[in-house]
Amino acid sequence: MAVFAMAQISIKLLPYAASIIVVVWGLAHLSQIKKVTGLFEMLSPDRKQIFMMAWITHAFVMIFIGELVFFITLNHGRDLAFRLVVFWLSAVFLLALGLISLIAVAKARIWILKLDPLIKTLAAGLILLSLLV
């Protein structure tokens, strides 16, 4: 009985863990913007600016998804249908972003970039696992 109760508590924490992972990863993206744009010195200033805007947008999207899942979970899912829709859409969106990242960094020599699809897939998996159990 105690094991079952502990398992239920652990499952309820999965969306929190996923949201924290995604928010921290988004903040990590923001903190490294100068280093990352420095890797692309050969780009024209316009292209560098476009790359920087895309990088920042990507970071804020991750932060938003993490916050959304966190606050929906914090609300204890009073509206179960709304929570299910938000969690499914967030997980699918994270998986889509992870797939895009996987394709984009497949040939990258910078190993830290290869963590991006893994982290997004992990967070999506935690969200989906919390729904399936």
C-alpha positions as a Markdown table, in Angstrom:
| # | Residue | x | y | z |
|---|---|---|---|---|
| 1 | Met | 0.0 | 0.0 | 0.0 |
| 2 | Ala | 2.8 | 2.4 | 0.9 |
| 3 | Val | 4.7 | 1.6 | -2.3 |
| 4 | Phe | 1.5 | 2.3 | -4.4 |
| 5 | Ala | 1.1 | 5.7 | -2.6 |
| 6 | Met | 4.8 | 6.5 | -3.2 |
| 7 | Ala | 4.4 | 5.6 | -6.9 |
| 8 | Gln | 1.4 | 7.9 | -7.2 |
| 9 | Ile | 3.3 | 10.8 | -5.6 |
| 10 | Ser | 6.3 | 10.1 | -7.9 |
| 11 | Ile | 4.0 | 10.1 | -11.0 |
| 12 | Lys | 2.5 | 13.5 | -10.0 |
| 13 | Leu | 6.0 | 14.9 | -9.9 |
| 14 | Leu | 6.8 | 14.0 | -13.5 |
| 15 | Pro | 5.3 | 17.1 | -15.1 |
| 16 | Tyr | 7.1 | 19.3 | -12.6 |
| 17 | Ala | 10.4 | 17.6 | -13.5 |
| 18 | Ala | 9.7 | 17.9 | -17.2 |
| 19 | Ser | 8.9 | 21.6 | -16.8 |
| 20 | Ile | 12.0 | 22.4 | -14.8 |
| 21 | Ile | 14.2 | 20.5 | -17.3 |
| 22 | Val | 12.7 | 22.5 | -20.2 |
| 23 | Val | 12.9 | 25.9 | -18.4 |
| 24 | Val | 16.5 | 25.3 | -17.3 |
| 25 | Trp | 17.4 | 24.2 | -20.9 |
| 26 | Gly | 15.8 | 27.4 | -22.3 |
| 27 | Leu | 17.7 | 29.6 | -19.8 |
| 28 | Ala | 20.9 | 27.7 | -20.7 |
| 29 | His | 20.2 | 28.7 | -24.3 |
| 30 | Leu | 19.9 | 32.3 | -23.3 |
| 31 | Ser | 23.0 | 32.3 | -21.2 |
| 32 | Gln | 25.1 | 31.0 | -24.1 |
| 33 | Ile | 23.9 | 33.3 | -26.8 |
| 34 | Lys | 27.2 | 35.3 | -27.2 |
| 35 | Lys | 29.3 | 32.1 | -27.3 |
| 36 | Val | 27.0 | 30.5 | -29.9 |
| 37 | Thr | 26.9 | 33.5 | -32.2 |
| 38 | Gly | 30.6 | 33.8 | -31.8 |
| 39 | Leu | 30.9 | 30.4 | -33.5 |
| 40 | Phe | 29.4 | 31.9 | -36.7 |
| 41 | Glu | 31.8 | 34.8 | -37.3 |
| 42 | Met | 31.9 | 33.9 | -41.0 |
| 43 | Leu | 28.2 | 34.9 | -41.4 |
| 44 | Ser | 27.2 | 38.4 | -42.6 |
| 45 | Pro | 25.9 | 40.7 | -39.8 |
| 46 | Asp | 22.3 | 40.3 | -41.1 |
| 47 | Arg | 22.5 | 36.5 | -41.1 |
| 48 | Lys | 24.1 | 36.5 | -37.7 |
| 49 | Gln | 21.3 | 38.7 | -36.4 |
| 50 | Ile | 18.7 | 36.3 | -37.9 |
| 51 | Phe | 20.4 | 33.3 | -36.3 |
| 52 | Met | 20.5 | 35.1 | -32.9 |
| 53 | Met | 16.8 | 36.0 | -33.1 |
| 54 | Ala | 16.0 | 32.3 | -33.9 |
| 55 | Trp | 18.1 | 31.1 | -31.0 |
| 56 | Ile | 16.5 | 33.5 | -28.6 |
| 57 | Thr | 13.0 | 32.6 | -29.9 |
| 58 | His | 13.8 | 28.9 | -29.4 |
| 59 | Ala | 14.8 | 29.5 | -25.8 |
| 60 | Phe | 11.7 | 31.5 | -25.0 |
| 61 | Val | 9.5 | 28.8 | -26.6 |
| 62 | Met | 11.1 | 26.2 | -24.3 |
| 63 | Ile | 10.7 | 28.5 | -21.3 |
| 64 | Phe | 7.0 | 29.1 | -22.1 |
| 65 | Ile | 6.3 | 25.4 | -22.5 |
| 66 | Gly | 8.0 | 24.6 | -19.2 |
| 67 | Glu | 6.1 | 27.3 | -17.4 |
| 68 | Leu | 2.8 | 26.3 | -19.0 |
| 69 | Val | 3.2 | 22.7 | -17.9 |
| 70 | Phe | 4.4 | 23.8 | -14.4 |
| 71 | Phe | 1.4 | 26.0 | -13.7 |
| 72 | Ile | -1.1 | 23.6 | -15.2 |
| 73 | Thr | 0.3 | 21.0 | -12.9 |
| 74 | Leu | 0.4 | 23.4 | -9.9 |
| 75 | Asn | -3.3 | 24.0 | -10.5 |
| 76 | His | -3.8 | 20.3 | -9.9 |
| 77 | Gly | -5.5 | 19.9 | -13.2 |
| 78 | Arg | -8.9 | 21.0 | -12.0 |
| 79 | Asp | -10.1 | 20.9 | -15.5 |
| 80 | Leu | -8.9 | 17.5 | -16.5 |
| 81 | Ala | -9.7 | 17.9 | -20.2 |
| 82 | Phe | -7.8 | 21.2 | -20.4 |
| 83 | Arg | -4.8 | 19.6 | -18.7 |
| 84 | Leu | -4.8 | 16.6 | -21.0 |
| 85 | Val | -4.9 | 18.9 | -24.1 |
| 86 | Val | -2.1 | 21.1 | -22.8 |
| 87 | Phe | 0.1 | 18.2 | -21.8 |
| 88 | Trp | -0.4 | 16.3 | -25.1 |
| 89 | Leu | 0.2 | 19.4 | -27.1 |
| 90 | Ser | 3.3 | 20.3 | -25.1 |
| 91 | Ala | 4.8 | 16.8 | -25.4 |
| 92 | Val | 4.1 | 16.6 | -29.1 |
| 93 | Phe | 5.6 | 20.1 | -29.6 |
| 94 | Leu | 8.7 | 19.1 | -27.6 |
| 95 | Leu | 9.1 | 16.0 | -29.7 |
| 96 | Ala | 8.7 | 18.0 | -32.9 |
| 97 | Leu | 11.3 | 20.5 | -31.7 |
| 98 | Gly | 13.5 | 17.6 | -30.7 |
| 99 | Leu | 13.2 | 16.0 | -34.2 |
| 100 | Ile | 14.1 | 19.4 | -35.8 |
| 101 | Ser | 17.1 | 19.7 | -33.5 |
| 102 | Leu | 18.2 | 16.1 | -34.3 |
| 103 | Ile | 18.1 | 16.8 | -38.0 |
| 104 | Ala | 19.9 | 20.2 | -37.5 |
| 105 | Val | 22.7 | 18.9 | -35.3 |
| 106 | Ala | 23.2 | 15.5 | -36.9 |
| 107 | Lys | 26.5 | 16.6 | -38.5 |
| 108 | Ala | 27.5 | 19.2 | -35.9 |
| 109 | Arg | 30.9 | 18.8 | -34.3 |
| 110 | Ile | 29.8 | 20.6 | -31.1 |
| 111 | Trp | 28.8 | 17.8 | -28.8 |
| 112 | Ile | 26.7 | 20.0 | -26.5 |
| 113 | Leu | 24.3 | 20.7 | -29.3 |
| 114 | Lys | 23.6 | 17.0 | -29.6 |
| 115 | Leu | 22.1 | 17.1 | -26.1 |
| 116 | Asp | 19.2 | 19.3 | -27.3 |
| 117 | Pro | 17.0 | 16.6 | -28.9 |
| 118 | Leu | 17.7 | 14.2 | -26.0 |
| 119 | Ile | 16.6 | 16.8 | -23.4 |
| 120 | Lys | 13.5 | 17.6 | -25.3 |
| 121 | Thr | 12.6 | 14.0 | -25.8 |
| 122 | Leu | 13.2 | 13.3 | -22.1 |
| 123 | Ala | 10.9 | 16.1 | -21.0 |
| 124 | Ala | 8.2 | 15.0 | -23.5 |
| 125 | Gly | 8.5 | 11.5 | -22.2 |
| 126 | Leu | 8.0 | 12.6 | -18.6 |
| 127 | Ile | 4.9 | 14.6 | -19.6 |
| 128 | Leu | 3.5 | 11.6 | -21.5 |
| 129 | Leu | 4.3 | 9.2 | -18.8 |
| 130 | Ser | 2.4 | 11.3 | -16.3 |
| 131 | Leu | -0.6 | 11.0 | -18.5 |
| 132 | Leu | -0.5 | 7.3 | -19.2 |
| 133 | Val | -0.3 | 6.2 | -15.6 |
